[in-house]
Amino acid sequence: MKKQKMLGSMLTGILSVGLVLTGCSSGTEQGAAGAPTAKEAPATDQTLVIARQSDANNLDPHFISAINAASVVHHKVYEGLVQRDDNMAFKPMLATEWKQLNDVTWEFKLRQGVNFHDGTPFNAEAVKATFARVLDEKVASPRASQFKMLSEIKVVDDYTVHFKLVYPYSPLLSILANHEGSIISPKAIEQYGKDLNKHPVGTGPFVFESWTPGQEIVLVKNDNYWGEKVKFKKAVFKVVPEDTTRVAMVETGEAHIAEPLPVTEIDRVSNSPHMSLYRTEGLGTDFIGFNTKKKPFDDARVRQAINYAIETDAIIKGVYNDVGTKANSAISPKVLGYDGALKGYEFDPNKAKALLKEAGYPNGFKTTLWTGDRKERINAAEVIQSQLKGIGIEVEVKVLEYGAYLDAEDNGETELFISGWGNATGDADYNQYNLFHSSSLGKGGNTTFYVNKEVDKLIEEGRREQDTEKRKQIYAKVLEIEKQEAPIVPIRNLEHIAAVGKNIKGFWISPSGYMMINGITIE
């Protein structure tokens, strides 16, 4: 899913190739569902405190567009039919088993004896109600495009459902395992309507307690959880905008986890007797986006010129402290559909100036570069500002609070902007359909407002194709067109880093970027 916008990856050569994580916590075991869980320990009345830079902007899985928000409720308050472990393999969750009956029909057997937090039984009708809601035009969910392949959710019996598709859809399991696939209480859907954002009700190991916007979100242990119960009483997600303050809170024991961790604090965390550095490869990318509906960025030559003018190696080294690797597209190496043979733009200021002249801007122009208030993004914006000055483009940097920035990006208010996509599924379809398909403009993820009928057609072919190698060939064609059309400037493939107190065991971040806290013990 987005943006880190998160973020992004998210969807999978990962299905066939094991994903190696470089920073998984040690001393963990594989639980029944396959994800790392802490070794057995008695439950406590302790509170886990997570210091985060920014607040969630939504807690409704049918409206969440950022990994930052999804990470609060995914696998905590809400659960899906299937889940993925740390190697991105599919595992049972609310469905105990599944099979594909034919190209357009999937059968899921549901877990029995599960209740939603409001006491409503989990069953086939709840699954049907959830997906009816996301597709309801009156609800107007920006995630509806992810499920347009559904023609019917057929209730076979109380604990069996058939997903009937309009066309074959290869990434179905990957999207069901993502936060968009969260199963919501039918009673809550009816009771809260659009206010479900403030009243999340799922089946997960945590129950939503409160949300004080701009301050904190509190989840409490679900004593009636169907699976392995968490080993602490509460989880508090505190909003702490100042980078050094978040890290200091972990160092002093006021918080247990600081995420995201600014790259400038890596040495401090690594050398601390009280903190450990958590670092693992992600599926997402950071990039510079163009609003292709606004001049001068409606001209591909201008977008190409800026691609030639950006020295990404300098940004990765100077801004990100070599956290992450150089990107050649919006798809990172661990995502199905990545094309390692694709050559990105080389740094060539002379070529950039020539293209600007050809486009009618021999002396450059003035523009605004928008970004959220994350320190690395602000620093990157300043470097980009300097680099573009070299080809005559005068850039004003505009920094907004993260939630306000996402709104501006979704609403098309931006001109030039720094963004990212977490690709929460590990499959190129999630990346491509959200970021570049014409049906996803704005809140759907396509915040460059890029429209290309050939790209639309290829993306649609990619999601229908059943053969993995043929899918890769389709995405290679898409990426080549996107390189030439240049709706973005790829910057880096992401790594996830966090500061974790040394008294915390069992914490991990999924390749998609979700913080996984269910197996944590506080020593």
mmCIF file of N, CA, C and O in Angstrom, residues 127-182:
data_model
loop_
_atom_site.group_PDB
_atom_site.id
_atom_site.type_symbol
_atom_site.label_atom_id
_atom_site.label_comp_id
_atom_site.label_asym_id
_atom_site.label_seq_id
_atom_site.Cartn_x
_atom_site.Cartn_y
_atom_site.Cartn_z
ATOM 1 N N VAL A 127 -17.792 -11.969 6.134
ATOM 2 C CA VAL A 127 -16.880 -11.803 4.998
ATOM 3 C C VAL A 127 -17.616 -11.117 3.846
ATOM 4 O O VAL A 127 -17.111 -10.161 3.239
ATOM 5 N N LYS A 128 -18.817 -11.578 3.580
ATOM 6 C CA LYS A 128 -19.604 -10.985 2.494
ATOM 7 C C LYS A 128 -19.894 -9.509 2.763
ATOM 8 O O LYS A 128 -19.761 -8.663 1.867
ATOM 9 N N ALA A 129 -20.262 -9.190 4.004
ATOM 10 C CA ALA A 129 -20.592 -7.805 4.349
ATOM 11 C C ALA A 129 -19.385 -6.887 4.200
ATOM 12 O O ALA A 129 -19.507 -5.732 3.754
ATOM 13 N N THR A 130 -18.203 -7.394 4.551
ATOM 14 C CA THR A 130 -16.984 -6.586 4.459
ATOM 15 C C THR A 130 -16.699 -6.180 3.028
ATOM 16 O O THR A 130 -16.442 -5.005 2.731
ATOM 17 N N PHE A 131 -16.739 -7.152 2.110
ATOM 18 C CA PHE A 131 -16.385 -6.836 0.730
ATOM 19 C C PHE A 131 -17.520 -6.123 -0.003
ATOM 20 O O PHE A 131 -17.268 -5.372 -0.954
ATOM 21 N N ALA A 132 -18.756 -6.316 0.456
ATOM 22 C CA ALA A 132 -19.860 -5.524 -0.103
ATOM 23 C C ALA A 132 -19.661 -4.057 0.243
ATOM 24 O O ALA A 132 -19.936 -3.168 -0.571
ATOM 25 N N ARG A 133 -19.155 -3.805 1.445
ATOM 26 C CA ARG A 133 -18.936 -2.418 1.868
ATOM 27 C C ARG A 133 -17.861 -1.738 1.032
ATOM 28 O O ARG A 133 -18.041 -0.608 0.562
ATOM 29 N N VAL A 134 -16.719 -2.391 0.857
ATOM 30 C CA VAL A 134 -15.626 -1.731 0.138
ATOM 31 C C VAL A 134 -16.020 -1.440 -1.313
ATOM 32 O O VAL A 134 -15.532 -0.485 -1.915
ATOM 33 N N LEU A 135 -16.942 -2.246 -1.871
ATOM 34 C CA LEU A 135 -17.356 -2.053 -3.265
ATOM 35 C C LEU A 135 -18.601 -1.170 -3.403
ATOM 36 O O LEU A 135 -18.989 -0.830 -4.520
ATOM 37 N N ASP A 136 -19.198 -0.805 -2.292
ATOM 38 C CA ASP A 136 -20.403 0.022 -2.318
ATOM 39 C C ASP A 136 -20.052 1.431 -2.793
ATOM 40 O O ASP A 136 -19.259 2.131 -2.171
ATOM 41 N N GLU A 137 -20.651 1.856 -3.883
ATOM 42 C CA GLU A 137 -20.350 3.178 -4.434
ATOM 43 C C GLU A 137 -20.713 4.301 -3.459
ATOM 44 O O GLU A 137 -20.090 5.362 -3.468
ATOM 45 N N LYS A 138 -21.702 4.060 -2.607
ATOM 46 C CA LYS A 138 -22.092 5.078 -1.633
ATOM 47 C C LYS A 138 -21.014 5.258 -0.566
ATOM 48 O O LYS A 138 -20.849 6.349 -0.017
ATOM 49 N N VAL A 139 -20.292 4.198 -0.267
ATOM 50 C CA VAL A 139 -19.197 4.285 0.698
ATOM 51 C C VAL A 139 -18.032 5.064 0.096
ATOM 52 O O VAL A 139 -17.343 5.810 0.772
ATOM 53 N N ALA A 140 -17.841 4.910 -1.213
ATOM 54 C CA ALA A 140 -16.804 5.631 -1.962
ATOM 55 C C ALA A 140 -15.407 5.371 -1.408
ATOM 56 O O ALA A 140 -14.619 6.290 -1.203
ATOM 57 N N SER A 141 -15.104 4.109 -1.167
ATOM 58 C CA SER A 141 -13.775 3.745 -0.674
ATOM 59 C C SER A 141 -12.732 3.902 -1.776
ATOM 60 O O SER A 141 -12.912 3.385 -2.878
ATOM 61 N N PRO A 142 -11.606 4.575 -1.475
ATOM 62 C CA PRO A 142 -10.532 4.668 -2.464
ATOM 63 C C PRO A 142 -9.834 3.327 -2.689
ATOM 64 O O PRO A 142 -9.063 3.182 -3.623
ATOM 65 N N ARG A 143 -10.103 2.347 -1.835
ATOM 66 C CA ARG A 143 -9.513 1.019 -2.006
ATOM 67 C C ARG A 143 -10.398 0.116 -2.851
ATOM 68 O O ARG A 143 -10.050 -1.045 -3.117
ATOM 69 N N ALA A 144 -11.556 0.594 -3.289
ATOM 70 C CA ALA A 144 -12.481 -0.238 -4.069
ATOM 71 C C ALA A 144 -11.834 -0.773 -5.338
ATOM 72 O O ALA A 144 -12.131 -1.890 -5.774
ATOM 73 N N SER A 145 -10.930 0.008 -5.913
ATOM 74 C CA SER A 145 -10.295 -0.432 -7.160
ATOM 75 C C SER A 145 -9.507 -1.720 -6.976
ATOM 76 O O SER A 145 -9.280 -2.454 -7.937
ATOM 77 N N GLN A 146 -9.096 -2.020 -5.737
ATOM 78 C CA GLN A 146 -8.343 -3.237 -5.479
ATOM 79 C C GLN A 146 -9.214 -4.489 -5.561
ATOM 80 O O GLN A 146 -8.704 -5.600 -5.650
ATOM 81 N N PHE A 147 -10.539 -4.290 -5.526
ATOM 82 C CA PHE A 147 -11.444 -5.440 -5.481
ATOM 83 C C PHE A 147 -12.457 -5.449 -6.625
ATOM 84 O O PHE A 147 -13.456 -6.161 -6.559
ATOM 85 N N LYS A 148 -12.182 -4.686 -7.662
ATOM 86 C CA LYS A 148 -13.119 -4.633 -8.779
ATOM 87 C C LYS A 148 -13.179 -5.931 -9.567
ATOM 88 O O LYS A 148 -14.057 -6.121 -10.405
ATOM 89 N N MET A 149 -12.240 -6.827 -9.292
ATOM 90 C CA MET A 149 -12.282 -8.121 -9.959
ATOM 91 C C MET A 149 -13.328 -9.043 -9.338
ATOM 92 O O MET A 149 -13.636 -10.099 -9.883
ATOM 93 N N LEU A 150 -13.899 -8.654 -8.188
ATOM 94 C CA LEU A 150 -14.902 -9.481 -7.526
ATOM 95 C C LEU A 150 -16.266 -9.302 -8.177
ATOM 96 O O LEU A 150 -16.753 -8.184 -8.335
ATOM 97 N N SER A 151 -16.887 -10.410 -8.543
ATOM 98 C CA SER A 151 -18.256 -10.334 -9.040
ATOM 99 C C SER A 151 -19.248 -10.761 -7.966
ATOM 100 O O SER A 151 -20.379 -10.279 -7.932
ATOM 101 N N GLU A 152 -18.808 -11.661 -7.056
ATOM 102 C CA GLU A 152 -19.713 -12.142 -6.012
ATOM 103 C C GLU A 152 -18.921 -12.813 -4.894
ATOM 104 O O GLU A 152 -17.941 -13.501 -5.141
ATOM 105 N N ILE A 153 -19.356 -12.571 -3.659
ATOM 106 C CA ILE A 153 -18.913 -13.376 -2.523
ATOM 107 C C ILE A 153 -20.104 -14.276 -2.185
ATOM 108 O O ILE A 153 -21.123 -13.807 -1.680
ATOM 109 N N LYS A 154 -19.958 -15.543 -2.494
ATOM 110 C CA LYS A 154 -21.068 -16.478 -2.312
ATOM 111 C C LYS A 154 -20.917 -17.209 -0.984
ATOM 112 O O LYS A 154 -19.887 -17.824 -0.712
ATOM 113 N N VAL A 155 -21.973 -17.121 -0.165
ATOM 114 C CA VAL A 155 -21.990 -17.842 1.097
ATOM 115 C C VAL A 155 -22.449 -19.270 0.822
ATOM 116 O O VAL A 155 -23.614 -19.505 0.493
ATOM 117 N N VAL A 156 -21.531 -20.224 0.950
ATOM 118 C CA VAL A 156 -21.854 -21.633 0.717
ATOM 119 C C VAL A 156 -22.489 -22.222 1.968
ATOM 120 O O VAL A 156 -23.511 -22.916 1.914
ATOM 121 N N ASP A 157 -21.886 -21.961 3.103
ATOM 122 C CA ASP A 157 -22.462 -22.295 4.410
ATOM 123 C C ASP A 157 -21.848 -21.332 5.412
ATOM 124 O O ASP A 157 -21.116 -20.411 5.032
ATOM 125 N N ASP A 158 -22.118 -21.517 6.687
ATOM 126 C CA ASP A 158 -21.655 -20.550 7.697
ATOM 127 C C ASP A 158 -20.145 -20.335 7.676
ATOM 128 O O ASP A 158 -19.662 -19.245 8.011
ATOM 129 N N TYR A 159 -19.400 -21.364 7.277
ATOM 130 C CA TYR A 159 -17.940 -21.270 7.353
ATOM 131 C C TYR A 159 -17.251 -21.614 6.029
ATOM 132 O O TYR A 159 -16.105 -22.043 6.023
ATOM 133 N N THR A 160 -17.962 -21.380 4.925
ATOM 134 C CA THR A 160 -17.378 -21.558 3.593
ATOM 135 C C THR A 160 -17.843 -20.424 2.693
ATOM 136 O O THR A 160 -19.048 -20.136 2.626
ATOM 137 N N VAL A 161 -16.894 -19.763 2.038
ATOM 138 C CA VAL A 161 -17.252 -18.730 1.062
ATOM 139 C C VAL A 161 -16.539 -18.995 -0.253
ATOM 140 O O VAL A 161 -15.437 -19.557 -0.275
ATOM 141 N N HIS A 162 -17.191 -18.604 -1.324
ATOM 142 C CA HIS A 162 -16.574 -18.645 -2.644
ATOM 143 C C HIS A 162 -16.378 -17.214 -3.133
ATOM 144 O O HIS A 162 -17.326 -16.420 -3.123
ATOM 145 N N PHE A 163 -15.163 -16.884 -3.527
ATOM 146 C CA PHE A 163 -14.875 -15.616 -4.179
ATOM 147 C C PHE A 163 -14.975 -15.846 -5.683
ATOM 148 O O PHE A 163 -14.158 -16.567 -6.263
ATOM 149 N N LYS A 164 -15.999 -15.271 -6.299
ATOM 150 C CA LYS A 164 -16.170 -15.393 -7.738
ATOM 151 C C LYS A 164 -15.661 -14.116 -8.396
ATOM 152 O O LYS A 164 -16.048 -13.008 -8.008
ATOM 153 N N LEU A 165 -14.792 -14.265 -9.371
ATOM 154 C CA LEU A 165 -14.115 -13.137 -10.000
ATOM 155 C C LEU A 165 -14.662 -12.858 -11.388
ATOM 156 O O LEU A 165 -15.154 -13.765 -12.077
ATOM 157 N N VAL A 166 -14.547 -11.623 -11.794
ATOM 158 C CA VAL A 166 -14.928 -11.231 -13.154
ATOM 159 C C VAL A 166 -13.920 -11.786 -14.154
ATOM 160 O O VAL A 166 -14.260 -12.162 -15.264
ATOM 161 N N TYR A 167 -12.677 -11.846 -13.732
ATOM 162 C CA TYR A 167 -11.595 -12.349 -14.577
ATOM 163 C C TYR A 167 -10.533 -12.960 -13.670
ATOM 164 O O TYR A 167 -10.494 -12.687 -12.464
ATOM 165 N N PRO A 168 -9.655 -13.795 -14.207
ATOM 166 C CA PRO A 168 -8.584 -14.364 -13.367
ATOM 167 C C PRO A 168 -7.742 -13.243 -12.772
ATOM 168 O O PRO A 168 -7.387 -12.285 -13.461
ATOM 169 N N TYR A 169 -7.435 -13.390 -11.494
ATOM 170 C CA TYR A 169 -6.665 -12.348 -10.795
ATOM 171 C C TYR A 169 -5.574 -13.017 -9.977
ATOM 172 O O TYR A 169 -5.815 -13.533 -8.886
ATOM 173 N N SER A 170 -4.372 -12.999 -10.496
ATOM 174 C CA SER A 170 -3.258 -13.722 -9.869
ATOM 175 C C SER A 170 -2.930 -13.255 -8.458
ATOM 176 O O SER A 170 -2.620 -14.080 -7.599
ATOM 177 N N PRO A 171 -2.953 -11.944 -8.167
ATOM 178 C CA PRO A 171 -2.521 -11.490 -6.830
ATOM 179 C C PRO A 171 -3.610 -11.537 -5.755
ATOM 180 O O PRO A 171 -3.503 -10.831 -4.761
ATOM 181 N N LEU A 172 -4.676 -12.342 -5.931
ATOM 182 C CA LEU A 172 -5.792 -12.303 -4.980
ATOM 183 C C LEU A 172 -5.339 -12.526 -3.544
ATOM 184 O O LEU A 172 -5.697 -11.757 -2.641
ATOM 185 N N LEU A 173 -4.555 -13.570 -3.293
ATOM 186 C CA LEU A 173 -4.132 -13.847 -1.915
ATOM 187 C C LEU A 173 -3.325 -12.697 -1.336
ATOM 188 O O LEU A 173 -3.453 -12.364 -0.154
ATOM 189 N N SER A 174 -2.497 -12.078 -2.168
ATOM 190 C CA SER A 174 -1.645 -10.995 -1.663
ATOM 191 C C SER A 174 -2.466 -9.790 -1.226
ATOM 192 O O SER A 174 -2.133 -9.128 -0.237
ATOM 193 N N ILE A 175 -3.553 -9.509 -1.931
ATOM 194 C CA ILE A 175 -4.371 -8.366 -1.528
ATOM 195 C C ILE A 175 -5.229 -8.716 -0.318
ATOM 196 O O ILE A 175 -5.495 -7.880 0.546
ATOM 197 N N LEU A 176 -5.641 -9.980 -0.203
ATOM 198 C CA LEU A 176 -6.411 -10.402 0.964
ATOM 199 C C LEU A 176 -5.552 -10.396 2.229
ATOM 200 O O LEU A 176 -6.062 -10.216 3.338
ATOM 201 N N ALA A 177 -4.250 -10.598 2.063
ATOM 202 C CA ALA A 177 -3.340 -10.588 3.213
ATOM 203 C C ALA A 177 -2.948 -9.180 3.632
ATOM 204 O O ALA A 177 -2.383 -8.975 4.706
ATOM 205 N N ASN A 178 -3.259 -8.216 2.794
ATOM 206 C CA ASN A 178 -2.922 -6.829 3.083
ATOM 207 C C ASN A 178 -4.012 -6.193 3.944
ATOM 208 O O ASN A 178 -5.065 -6.782 4.174
ATOM 209 N N HIS A 179 -3.782 -4.962 4.404
ATOM 210 C CA HIS A 179 -4.762 -4.355 5.298
ATOM 211 C C HIS A 179 -6.098 -4.088 4.620
ATOM 212 O O HIS A 179 -7.134 -4.044 5.286
ATOM 213 N N GLU A 180 -6.116 -3.938 3.304
ATOM 214 C CA GLU A 180 -7.391 -3.778 2.590
ATOM 215 C C GLU A 180 -8.292 -4.994 2.755
ATOM 216 O O GLU A 180 -9.506 -4.900 2.620
ATOM 217 N N GLY A 181 -7.673 -6.153 3.031
ATOM 218 C CA GLY A 181 -8.432 -7.386 3.180
ATOM 219 C C GLY A 181 -8.943 -7.618 4.588
ATOM 220 O O GLY A 181 -9.481 -8.697 4.884
ATOM 221 N N SER A 182 -8.804 -6.634 5.467
ATOM 222 C CA SER A 182 -9.276 -6.772 6.856
ATOM 223 C C SER A 182 -10.773 -7.078 6.898
ATOM 224 O O SER A 182 -11.567 -6.453 6.175
#
